[in-house]
XYZ file of C-alpha atoms in Angstrom:
297
model
C 82.022 100.103 78.119
C 82.640 96.376 78.344
C 82.792 93.988 81.260
C 84.482 90.611 81.665
C 84.153 88.878 85.016
C 85.662 85.527 84.048
C 87.469 84.322 80.959
C 86.293 81.349 78.927
C 89.145 80.129 76.743
C 88.412 76.486 75.850
C 91.462 74.535 74.819
C 93.832 76.580 76.967
C 95.135 75.299 80.292
C 94.190 77.490 83.253
C 97.378 78.005 85.265
C 95.942 80.114 88.080
C 93.004 82.344 88.899
C 93.483 85.250 91.277
C 91.200 87.958 92.574
C 91.554 89.898 89.316
C 93.730 87.923 86.882
C 93.159 84.670 85.034
C 96.468 83.116 83.985
C 96.804 80.489 81.231
C 99.714 78.355 80.070
C 100.607 79.010 76.421
C 103.580 76.857 75.502
C 106.592 78.107 77.426
C 104.829 81.397 78.183
C 101.955 82.538 80.381
C 98.932 84.543 79.310
C 97.860 87.143 81.899
C 94.268 88.320 81.472
C 93.032 91.103 83.740
C 89.285 90.714 84.299
C 86.935 93.376 85.620
C 86.532 91.666 88.982
C 87.051 93.839 92.022
C 87.835 92.723 95.550
C 87.568 94.411 98.909
C 88.338 93.135 102.381
C 89.763 89.965 100.790
C 86.532 89.036 98.982
C 85.665 89.232 95.286
C 82.525 91.348 95.062
C 79.305 90.462 93.288
C 79.778 93.274 90.738
C 82.656 94.139 88.447
C 83.942 97.509 87.261
C 83.614 97.892 83.463
C 86.970 98.211 81.649
C 88.942 97.860 84.889
C 91.045 95.015 83.491
C 91.943 97.034 80.406
C 92.859 100.039 82.551
C 95.132 97.954 84.795
C 96.789 96.205 81.849
C 97.416 99.327 79.800
C 98.667 101.267 82.804
C 101.063 98.421 83.640
C 102.252 98.385 80.006
C 102.958 102.114 80.222
C 105.028 101.672 83.374
C 106.882 98.568 82.127
C 107.990 100.593 79.109
C 108.760 103.711 81.172
C 110.970 101.717 83.564
C 112.786 99.529 81.029
C 116.083 101.393 81.568
C 115.876 100.635 85.312
C 114.832 96.978 85.259
C 113.890 94.396 82.582
C 110.389 92.945 82.685
C 108.610 89.717 81.779
C 106.522 90.906 78.798
C 106.806 88.995 75.514
C 103.859 90.624 73.732
C 101.035 92.918 74.767
C 99.449 93.744 71.404
C 96.827 91.181 70.424
C 98.011 91.262 66.805
C 101.325 89.770 68.005
C 99.738 86.878 69.886
C 100.106 83.331 68.511
C 97.466 81.772 66.270
C 95.978 79.670 69.067
C 94.861 82.857 70.866
C 93.327 84.602 67.858
C 89.822 83.102 68.354
C 89.602 84.919 71.698
C 89.982 88.487 70.450
C 86.884 89.749 72.301
C 88.191 88.555 75.658
C 91.867 89.405 75.239
C 92.208 92.665 73.317
C 93.476 95.483 75.534
C 93.450 93.475 78.754
C 96.037 90.728 78.308
C 99.794 90.198 78.143
C 101.874 87.244 77.022
C 104.775 86.967 79.463
C 107.840 84.882 80.193
C 107.553 82.317 82.950
C 109.530 83.636 85.889
C 110.641 82.032 89.109
C 108.920 84.432 91.481
C 110.383 85.629 94.751
C 108.081 84.819 97.716
C 107.936 88.440 98.842
C 106.113 91.650 97.976
C 108.553 94.532 97.604
C 106.811 97.470 99.260
C 108.118 101.034 99.279
C 106.578 103.873 101.258
C 107.244 107.552 100.710
C 104.380 108.677 102.944
C 102.916 107.450 106.219
C 99.564 105.866 105.435
C 97.535 102.669 105.619
C 99.062 99.807 107.599
C 102.262 101.863 107.938
C 100.373 104.540 109.866
C 98.831 101.925 112.172
C 102.263 100.403 112.784
C 103.741 103.830 113.516
C 101.064 104.597 116.119
C 101.861 101.365 117.937
C 105.638 101.208 117.593
C 106.959 104.588 116.474
C 108.215 103.004 113.265
C 107.170 100.924 110.277
C 108.207 97.282 109.933
C 110.943 97.793 112.519
C 112.313 100.947 110.857
C 112.319 103.778 113.435
C 110.828 107.092 112.309
C 110.827 110.632 113.756
C 108.349 111.347 116.554
C 105.059 113.218 116.137
C 104.554 112.547 112.431
C 101.050 113.132 111.102
C 99.001 110.613 109.161
C 99.868 110.899 105.442
C 103.063 112.835 106.237
C 105.908 112.647 103.751
C 108.712 110.519 105.198
C 112.258 111.914 105.462
C 113.168 109.396 102.756
C 111.360 106.441 101.166
C 111.556 103.214 103.164
C 111.564 99.610 101.967
C 109.108 97.455 103.921
C 108.776 93.956 102.425
C 105.865 91.609 102.966
C 105.571 87.848 102.793
C 103.071 86.560 100.235
C 100.141 84.719 101.742
C 97.790 82.625 99.631
C 94.874 83.548 101.877
C 94.174 86.958 103.364
C 96.498 89.907 103.661
C 100.210 89.720 103.025
C 102.303 89.797 106.192
C 104.744 92.636 106.796
C 108.223 91.305 107.565
C 111.577 92.844 108.450
C 114.405 93.132 105.958
C 116.298 90.600 108.080
C 113.448 88.113 107.656
C 113.362 88.785 103.918
C 117.094 88.055 103.804
C 116.449 84.720 105.539
C 113.863 83.840 102.891
C 115.582 84.896 99.668
C 119.259 85.311 100.579
C 121.364 88.404 101.275
C 122.373 89.178 97.689
C 118.844 88.891 96.279
C 117.319 90.847 99.181
C 119.715 93.753 98.715
C 119.220 93.772 94.944
C 115.425 93.740 95.261
C 115.518 96.522 97.845
C 117.751 98.697 95.658
C 115.635 98.059 92.544
C 112.433 98.843 94.434
C 113.765 102.176 95.687
C 115.160 103.076 92.245
C 111.850 102.305 90.537
C 109.930 104.302 93.126
C 112.241 107.290 92.711
C 111.681 107.433 88.947
C 107.941 106.721 89.158
C 107.370 109.273 91.919
C 109.011 112.001 89.834
C 106.807 111.150 86.842
C 103.668 111.073 88.986
C 104.629 114.428 90.485
C 104.978 115.940 87.019
C 101.358 114.913 86.402
C 100.001 116.446 89.610
C 99.945 113.174 91.550
C 101.601 111.945 94.726
C 102.717 108.308 94.695
C 102.418 107.621 98.400
C 103.362 103.937 98.354
C 103.380 100.937 96.064
C 104.389 97.294 95.858
C 106.245 95.313 93.224
C 106.732 91.653 92.411
C 109.974 90.331 90.980
C 111.115 87.015 89.594
C 114.052 85.589 87.709
C 114.245 84.497 84.081
C 117.455 82.693 83.108
C 119.065 84.004 86.280
C 118.153 87.653 85.591
C 115.845 89.593 87.915
C 112.751 90.903 86.106
C 109.820 93.077 87.134
C 106.579 91.082 86.839
C 102.828 90.994 87.404
C 101.219 94.469 87.530
C 103.108 97.721 88.045
C 102.070 100.990 89.666
C 98.328 100.564 89.140
C 95.660 101.868 91.537
C 95.273 98.264 92.737
C 98.906 98.068 93.856
C 99.645 101.722 94.645
C 98.308 104.654 96.613
C 97.955 107.777 94.456
C 96.783 111.168 95.752
C 96.100 114.450 93.984
C 98.927 116.812 94.909
C 96.601 119.827 94.796
C 94.446 118.475 97.618
C 97.205 116.994 99.772
C 96.925 117.888 103.458
C 98.743 115.809 106.101
C 96.850 115.018 109.281
C 94.377 112.439 108.010
C 93.590 109.990 105.246
C 93.751 111.382 101.691
C 91.302 110.759 98.829
C 92.941 108.179 96.559
C 92.578 106.682 93.080
C 91.589 103.201 94.121
C 88.635 101.352 95.646
C 87.720 104.156 98.033
C 84.102 104.438 96.848
C 83.751 100.664 97.103
C 85.140 100.456 100.638
C 83.063 103.441 101.761
C 79.891 101.843 100.407
C 80.616 98.468 102.010
C 81.246 100.132 105.369
C 78.017 102.141 105.028
C 75.889 98.994 104.622
C 77.661 97.326 107.589
C 78.577 94.226 105.602
C 80.094 91.644 107.930
C 82.945 91.031 105.468
C 82.026 87.386 105.119
C 80.971 85.495 101.981
C 78.895 85.980 99.983
C 80.117 89.435 99.054
C 77.419 91.924 98.029
C 76.876 93.501 94.636
C 77.502 97.210 94.152
C 74.960 99.884 93.206
C 75.354 101.537 89.821
C 76.550 104.890 91.171
C 79.411 103.250 93.080
C 80.407 101.265 89.982
C 80.403 104.411 87.817
C 82.377 106.495 90.340
C 84.960 103.740 90.831
C 85.433 103.290 87.081
C 85.957 107.033 86.697
C 88.611 107.028 89.433
C 90.556 104.270 87.679
C 90.222 106.092 84.354
C 91.313 109.399 85.909
C 94.505 107.761 87.183
C 95.165 106.216 83.763
C 94.634 109.487 81.893
C 96.761 111.558 84.256
C 99.676 109.119 84.392
C 99.826 108.191 80.704
C 98.651 111.448 79.170
C 96.299 109.418 76.949
C 92.663 110.277 76.544
C 91.281 106.776 76.161
C 91.890 103.045 76.278
C 92.997 100.864 73.387
C 90.134 98.394 73.038
C-alpha cells in the first residue's frame, strides 16, 4: 500500500487544488493527480486512504474507455510511460494515479442522474413529493427504483455543497441547446453504465458527471462513475425502505457521527480499522466493475 496526501512537483505550476485532486499546468494540457485525501461533511480529514487516488484514477480510466462510443473525453495520456520528459522525475507520485488531459471550457453545472430515490433526492421527495421540481408517484419508499431515471442538475459552488437547480435554471445558465445536449448525454451514459454495473451484481443508484468543451465539442471530464461521484449498492442485498450499504465513505461518515464531531475544522484523523475498511470498499468497487484483481502501480 502507498499513500500520497499532497503532491510535491517542483518546477510545475499548480493550477488548482481540490479536496482530492491536485491539478498542474503542463504546456497546453493539465495534469490531474488524484491524491489519497478523503473528505467528509465538506472537510478534508486528517487521515488519507491508501491507494484511493489510484483506485479513483484507474476506475475513471476504465469508464472513459467503456463510454468512448457514447461521448468523447478529455484524456490525452494516462500511462506514465507516455508522459512528457518534464514529468518523468515524478514517477513515484504520478504512476497509476494521474492523467494528462486537454484543457476544457467547463460547464458551470454538475449533471446528476438518479435511477433510485436516495440521499438528497429522498429528502426532497419527503418535502415536495418530487425531486428538483420533477413530480414523482406517491408513497415511494426510500431507495426505491424510479419509474425512469431523472436528470437533476446542480450548480457548482466553490464552497460547500453543490446546489440543486431546475432544468429551466440550467437552461438559463448554459443555454437551451447545451442544456438539452448535456441532459441527453447524461441519461445515455447512465443507461449504458447501469447495465454494466448490473451485469457485475451492482446497482448504480445515482451519479454525477462534469462536461466541458474542447474546440467546440462537448467532452466528458474530471472523474467518472467512481465511488466518490456515484452511489453503488450490491444488488444481492438491495431492499427498498431504508438506506442501503454503499461503496463509498460510509464507514468514514459512520465513525465521524459516532464521535459526535461538530463538523468544524480541524477535521479529525481516522482510526486504522476505519481506514482499512474504507480502502477495502473502494477496492471492492474497482474489482467488481473492472473485473481486474489489482491496481496498476
